[in-house]
């Protein structure tokens, strides 16, 4: 019953060892939060049993864009918000990806690093070779969700190093924004920056890619410069692989490290790839830029003569990927980093 209204009656059930299993009648579903549902049992002779049960309908958790896949209810946040939990001791799985970094620019700017990647989805891995994390058990109430922004590409010539992505947060879980790609201005800015995944280095071999964060992402690649090769920047690190160093056989700048595939939403999606490094010729042979890492990383700018007015490619939004490295010629720039994403899900059969 809901109040004084009988919603459904199930009769003729067999009792074994003092118990019976009954499928919930369809009429019981779809009641309003706060309604009181009473389940009562009559004995075979029609007399009421003493073991009736009463429960109050609870509204489900809210926040983000909500969908279902199989037995899972999924909350996807593409911007910051609040996950409001209404169920005591709710066990949830999560995928939290920080914002990716932008690529640097200058004489072959380095690719931006992907944002940090942490997952407790099934048996899927976290970034940087990390294993699946433990699920969270949430108390009721509002839980903070912060979706990290992607790093914006640098402008001007005073500092051409890429900008880091911003952290993402779900309750107690934080991931670190990607590290900016190295850019030419002085030796302190030509190295890739450290982050969730590290940024790739600017052109010269003396400069190094930034480091990634343990169990979140990989390092960026080093740069390379040679009289017979030209300038080849390093690719940004991804959640699933390190950024590459320039290839001196194919004369290509470093590719961004690949991301990781997740089926958190019910469909496999790869996210958190690093940005590709830019190239610049130093005579002959002809060089080429690095490709963006799988999962949304932006490719590096193709600057064969050192004066191309073309940007590094922007990373895909809400993948936490890094932007491609930019060229020497200002005002062309490196690619912007992609914003992050937070996905929370729980098994409805366990509620």
Coordinates of C-alpha atoms in Angstrom, one line a residue:
X1 CA 0.0 0.0 0.0
X2 CA 0.9 3.7 -0.5
X3 CA -1.0 5.3 2.4
X4 CA -4.5 3.8 2.2
X5 CA -4.2 2.9 -1.5
X6 CA -3.5 -0.7 -2.4
X7 CA -1.0 -0.6 -5.3
X8 CA -0.8 -4.4 -6.0
X9 CA -1.7 -7.8 -4.6
X10 CA 0.3 -10.9 -5.1
X11 CA -1.4 -14.2 -4.1
X12 CA -0.7 -17.9 -4.1
X13 CA 3.0 -17.7 -3.0
X14 CA 4.8 -20.8 -1.7
X15 CA 6.7 -20.4 1.6
X16 CA 9.9 -22.4 2.1
X17 CA 11.7 -22.4 5.5
X18 CA 9.7 -19.4 6.5
X19 CA 10.4 -17.2 3.5
X20 CA 9.1 -16.4 0.1
X21 CA 10.6 -14.5 -2.9
X22 CA 8.3 -12.2 -4.9
X23 CA 9.1 -10.0 -7.8
X24 CA 8.2 -6.3 -7.1
X25 CA 5.0 -5.6 -9.0
X26 CA 5.3 -2.9 -11.7
X27 CA 2.7 -0.8 -10.0
X28 CA 5.0 -0.2 -7.0
X29 CA 7.6 1.6 -9.2
X30 CA 7.5 5.3 -10.0
X31 CA 6.2 6.6 -6.6
X32 CA 7.0 10.0 -5.4
X33 CA 10.0 10.6 -3.1
X34 CA 8.7 10.8 0.5
X35 CA 5.8 8.4 -0.1
X36 CA 5.5 5.6 2.5
X37 CA 5.1 2.0 1.1
X38 CA 3.8 -0.8 3.3
X39 CA 4.2 -4.4 2.5
X40 CA 1.8 -6.7 4.4
X41 CA 1.4 -10.4 4.4
X42 CA -1.8 -12.5 4.9
X43 CA -1.6 -16.1 6.1
X44 CA -3.2 -18.9 4.1
X45 CA -6.4 -18.6 6.2
X46 CA -6.6 -14.9 5.4
X47 CA -5.5 -13.6 8.8
X48 CA -2.8 -10.8 8.8
X49 CA 0.7 -11.8 9.5
X50 CA 2.7 -9.8 12.1
X51 CA 5.8 -9.2 9.9
X52 CA 4.7 -6.3 7.7
X53 CA 7.4 -3.8 6.5
X54 CA 7.2 -0.1 5.9
X55 CA 9.7 1.9 3.9
X56 CA 9.9 5.5 2.6
X57 CA 10.6 6.2 -1.0
X58 CA 14.0 8.0 -1.4
X59 CA 14.8 10.3 -4.3
X60 CA 17.9 9.1 -6.3
X61 CA 21.2 11.1 -6.3
X62 CA 21.3 14.1 -8.5
X63 CA 24.0 16.1 -10.4
X64 CA 25.5 16.2 -13.9
X65 CA 24.0 14.6 -16.9
X66 CA 22.3 11.3 -15.8
X67 CA 22.0 8.2 -18.0
X68 CA 21.8 4.4 -17.5
X69 CA 23.7 1.5 -19.0
X70 CA 22.8 -2.0 -17.9
X71 CA 22.5 -2.0 -14.1
X72 CA 24.5 1.3 -13.7
X73 CA 23.2 4.8 -13.2
X74 CA 25.8 7.2 -14.5
X75 CA 26.4 10.9 -13.7
X76 CA 28.6 12.7 -16.1
X77 CA 30.0 16.2 -15.3
X78 CA 31.5 18.2 -18.2
X79 CA 31.6 21.3 -16.0
X80 CA 31.9 21.9 -12.3
X81 CA 28.9 21.1 -10.1
X82 CA 27.6 19.1 -7.2
X83 CA 26.8 15.4 -6.8
X84 CA 24.0 15.2 -4.1
X85 CA 23.8 11.8 -2.6
X86 CA 20.5 10.7 -1.0
X87 CA 21.4 7.1 -0.2
X88 CA 23.2 6.1 3.0
X89 CA 26.6 4.4 2.4
X90 CA 26.4 4.6 -1.4
X91 CA 29.2 2.7 -3.1
X92 CA 30.3 4.5 -6.3
X93 CA 32.9 4.1 -9.0
X94 CA 34.5 7.1 -10.5
X95 CA 36.6 8.4 -13.4
X96 CA 38.3 11.7 -12.7
X97 CA 40.4 13.5 -15.4
X98 CA 42.1 16.9 -14.9
X99 CA 42.4 19.5 -17.6
X100 CA 45.2 19.1 -20.2
X101 CA 47.9 21.6 -20.7
X102 CA 48.6 23.8 -23.7
X103 CA 51.5 23.4 -26.0
X104 CA 54.5 25.8 -25.9
X105 CA 55.7 27.8 -28.9
X106 CA 58.9 29.1 -30.3
X107 CA 61.5 27.3 -32.4
X108 CA 59.4 24.1 -32.3
X109 CA 57.3 24.2 -29.1
X110 CA 56.7 21.1 -27.0
X111 CA 53.3 19.4 -26.8
X112 CA 51.1 19.9 -23.7
X113 CA 50.7 17.1 -21.1
X114 CA 47.4 15.4 -20.5
X115 CA 45.6 15.9 -17.2
X116 CA 45.9 13.4 -14.4
X117 CA 43.7 10.3 -14.8
X118 CA 42.3 8.2 -11.8
X119 CA 39.8 5.4 -12.2
X120 CA 37.9 2.9 -10.1
X121 CA 35.8 1.6 -13.0
X122 CA 35.7 -2.2 -13.1
X123 CA 39.2 -3.5 -13.8
X124 CA 40.3 -0.5 -15.8
X125 CA 43.7 1.1 -15.1
X126 CA 44.5 4.6 -13.8
X127 CA 47.1 6.8 -15.6
X128 CA 50.8 6.3 -15.5
X129 CA 50.5 2.6 -15.3
X130 CA 48.5 2.8 -12.1
X131 CA 46.0 0.0 -11.2
X132 CA 42.3 0.4 -10.6
X133 CA 41.6 2.3 -7.5
X134 CA 39.1 1.4 -4.7
X135 CA 35.5 2.5 -4.9
X136 CA 34.2 5.3 -2.7
X137 CA 31.5 4.8 -0.1
X138 CA 29.7 8.1 0.3
X139 CA 27.6 9.5 3.1
X140 CA 24.5 11.5 2.2
X141 CA 24.8 15.1 1.2
X142 CA 26.5 17.4 -1.4
X143 CA 29.8 16.3 -2.8
X144 CA 32.0 18.8 -4.6
X145 CA 32.7 18.2 -8.3
X146 CA 35.3 20.4 -10.0
X147 CA 36.1 19.9 -13.7
X148 CA 39.5 21.3 -14.5
X149 CA 39.9 23.7 -17.3
X150 CA 42.4 23.1 -20.1
X151 CA 45.5 25.3 -20.1
X152 CA 45.3 28.3 -22.5
X153 CA 48.0 28.8 -25.0
X154 CA 50.6 31.5 -24.2
X155 CA 50.6 34.7 -26.1
X156 CA 53.4 37.2 -26.8
X157 CA 57.1 36.5 -26.7
X158 CA 58.1 37.0 -23.0
X159 CA 57.1 33.5 -21.9
X160 CA 56.3 31.0 -24.6
X161 CA 56.0 28.0 -22.3
X162 CA 52.6 26.3 -22.3
X163 CA 50.2 26.8 -19.4
X164 CA 49.2 23.9 -17.1
X165 CA 45.7 22.5 -17.0
X166 CA 43.7 22.8 -13.8
X167 CA 43.0 20.1 -11.3
X168 CA 39.7 18.1 -11.2
X169 CA 38.1 17.0 -7.9
X170 CA 35.4 14.6 -6.9
X171 CA 34.8 14.4 -3.1
X172 CA 38.2 13.2 -1.8
X173 CA 39.6 12.3 -5.2
X174 CA 41.9 14.9 -6.9
X175 CA 43.7 14.7 -10.2
X176 CA 46.5 17.0 -11.3
X177 CA 46.4 19.3 -14.3
X178 CA 48.7 18.5 -17.2
X179 CA 52.1 20.2 -17.5
X180 CA 52.7 22.8 -20.1
X181 CA 54.9 22.2 -23.2
X182 CA 58.3 23.8 -23.3
X183 CA 58.6 27.1 -25.3
X184 CA 61.5 29.1 -26.5
X185 CA 62.4 32.2 -24.6
X186 CA 65.1 31.2 -22.2
X187 CA 66.5 28.0 -20.7
X188 CA 64.0 28.0 -17.8
X189 CA 61.0 27.9 -20.1
X190 CA 62.2 25.5 -22.7
X191 CA 61.8 22.4 -20.5
X192 CA 58.4 20.7 -20.4
X193 CA 56.5 21.4 -17.1
X194 CA 55.6 18.6 -14.7
X195 CA 51.9 17.8 -14.1
X196 CA 49.4 15.0 -14.2
X197 CA 51.3 14.1 -17.4
X198 CA 54.4 16.0 -18.2
X199 CA 54.8 18.5 -21.1
X200 CA 57.1 17.9 -24.0
X201 CA 60.4 19.9 -24.2
X202 CA 61.1 22.6 -26.8
X203 CA 63.4 21.9 -29.7
X204 CA 66.9 21.3 -28.4
X205 CA 68.3 18.1 -26.9
X206 CA 69.6 19.9 -23.8
X207 CA 65.9 20.4 -22.7
X208 CA 63.8 17.7 -21.1
X209 CA 60.2 16.8 -20.8
X210 CA 58.3 17.3 -17.6
X211 CA 57.5 14.4 -15.3
X212 CA 54.1 12.9 -14.7
X213 CA 52.4 12.3 -11.4
X214 CA 52.6 8.8 -10.0
X215 CA 49.5 6.7 -10.9
X216 CA 48.0 9.5 -12.9
X217 CA 50.1 10.1 -16.1
X218 CA 53.4 9.7 -17.9
X219 CA 56.3 12.1 -18.7
X220 CA 56.7 14.3 -21.7
X221 CA 59.4 13.7 -24.4
X222 CA 62.7 15.5 -24.7
X223 CA 63.5 17.8 -27.6
X224 CA 66.1 17.2 -30.3
X225 CA 68.2 19.5 -32.5
X226 CA 70.7 18.5 -35.1
X227 CA 72.4 20.2 -38.1
X228 CA 71.2 17.3 -40.4
X229 CA 67.7 17.0 -38.9
X230 CA 66.3 20.4 -37.8
X231 CA 64.4 21.1 -34.7
X232 CA 62.0 18.4 -33.3
X233 CA 60.1 19.2 -30.1
X234 CA 59.0 16.4 -27.7
X235 CA 55.4 15.2 -27.4
X236 CA 53.4 15.7 -24.2
X237 CA 52.9 12.7 -21.9
X238 CA 49.5 10.9 -21.9
X239 CA 47.7 8.9 -19.3
X240 CA 48.6 5.7 -21.1
X241 CA 52.1 6.4 -22.5
X242 CA 55.0 8.8 -22.4
X243 CA 55.5 11.5 -24.9
X244 CA 58.0 10.7 -27.6
X245 CA 61.3 12.3 -28.6
X246 CA 61.7 13.5 -32.1
X247 CA 62.4 10.7 -34.6
X248 CA 65.8 11.3 -36.3
X249 CA 65.1 8.7 -39.0
X250 CA 61.7 10.0 -40.2
X251 CA 62.5 13.6 -39.2
X252 CA 59.3 13.9 -37.2
X253 CA 58.8 15.7 -34.0
X254 CA 57.6 13.6 -31.0
X255 CA 54.1 12.2 -30.9
X256 CA 52.0 12.8 -27.9
X257 CA 51.6 9.9 -25.5
X258 CA 48.4 7.9 -25.9
X259 CA 45.4 8.0 -23.5
X260 CA 43.4 5.3 -21.9
X261 CA 40.1 3.8 -23.0
X262 CA 37.2 3.6 -20.4
X263 CA 33.7 2.1 -20.6
X264 CA 32.5 4.2 -17.7
X265 CA 29.5 5.4 -19.7
X266 CA 28.8 2.0 -21.2
X267 CA 30.7 2.8 -24.4
X268 CA 34.5 2.6 -24.8
X269 CA 36.0 6.1 -25.1
X270 CA 39.7 7.0 -25.1
X271 CA 40.7 10.2 -23.2
X272 CA 43.8 12.0 -21.9
X273 CA 46.2 11.9 -24.8
X274 CA 49.3 14.2 -24.9
X275 CA 49.9 16.9 -27.5
X276 CA 52.3 16.5 -30.4
X277 CA 55.6 18.5 -30.6
X278 CA 56.1 21.1 -33.4
X279 CA 58.9 21.0 -35.9
X280 CA 61.2 23.5 -37.7
X281 CA 63.6 22.9 -40.5
X282 CA 67.3 23.6 -40.3
X283 CA 68.0 23.3 -44.0
X284 CA 67.5 19.8 -45.3
X285 CA 65.8 17.3 -44.9
X286 CA 62.2 18.3 -44.5
X287 CA 60.8 17.7 -41.1
X288 CA 57.2 17.1 -39.9
X289 CA 55.2 17.7 -36.7
X290 CA 54.3 15.2 -34.1
X291 CA 50.8 13.7 -34.0
X292 CA 48.4 14.2 -31.0
X293 CA 48.1 11.2 -28.7
X294 CA 45.1 9.0 -29.0
X295 CA 42.2 10.3 -26.9
X296 CA 42.1 13.9 -28.0
X297 CA 45.6 15.2 -28.0
X298 CA 46.3 18.1 -30.5
X299 CA 48.9 17.7 -33.2
X300 CA 52.0 20.0 -33.3
X301 CA 52.3 22.9 -35.7
X302 CA 54.0 22.3 -39.0
X303 CA 56.6 25.0 -39.3
X304 CA 59.1 23.8 -42.0
X305 CA 60.7 27.2 -42.7
X306 CA 60.5 28.8 -39.2
X307 CA 57.9 31.4 -40.3
X308 CA 54.7 29.5 -40.5
X309 CA 51.6 31.4 -39.3
X310 CA 49.8 28.2 -38.1
X311 CA 48.7 27.2 -34.6
X312 CA 49.3 24.0 -32.8
X313 CA 46.1 22.0 -32.8
X314 CA 43.7 22.4 -29.8
X315 CA 43.0 19.3 -27.7
X316 CA 39.5 17.9 -27.7
X317 CA 37.3 19.4 -24.9
X318 CA 36.3 17.2 -21.9
X319 CA 39.1 14.6 -22.6
X320 CA 41.8 16.2 -20.5
X321 CA 44.2 16.0 -23.4
X322 CA 47.2 18.2 -24.2
X323 CA 47.4 20.8 -27.0
X324 CA 50.0 20.6 -29.8
X325 CA 53.2 22.6 -29.8
X326 CA 53.3 25.9 -31.7
X327 CA 55.7 27.4 -34.2
X328 CA 58.4 30.0 -34.1
X329 CA 56.3 32.8 -35.8
X330 CA 54.3 35.0 -33.4
X331 CA 51.3 35.5 -33.1
X332 CA 50.8 31.9 -34.0
X333 CA 50.5 29.8 -30.9
X334 CA 50.5 26.4 -29.4
X335 CA 47.2 24.4 -29.1
X336 CA 44.9 24.9 -26.1
X337 CA 44.6 22.1 -23.6
X338 CA 41.3 20.2 -23.3
X339 CA 39.1 20.5 -20.3
X340 CA 38.7 17.5 -18.0
X341 CA 35.7 15.3 -17.1
X342 CA 34.3 13.6 -14.0
X343 CA 32.1 10.5 -14.2
X344 CA 30.4 8.8 -11.2
X345 CA 28.4 5.6 -11.4
X346 CA 26.8 3.0 -9.1
X347 CA 25.1 -0.4 -9.5
X348 CA 21.4 0.1 -8.9
X349 CA 20.9 -3.6 -8.1
X350 CA 22.9 -3.1 -4.9
X351 CA 20.7 -0.3 -3.6

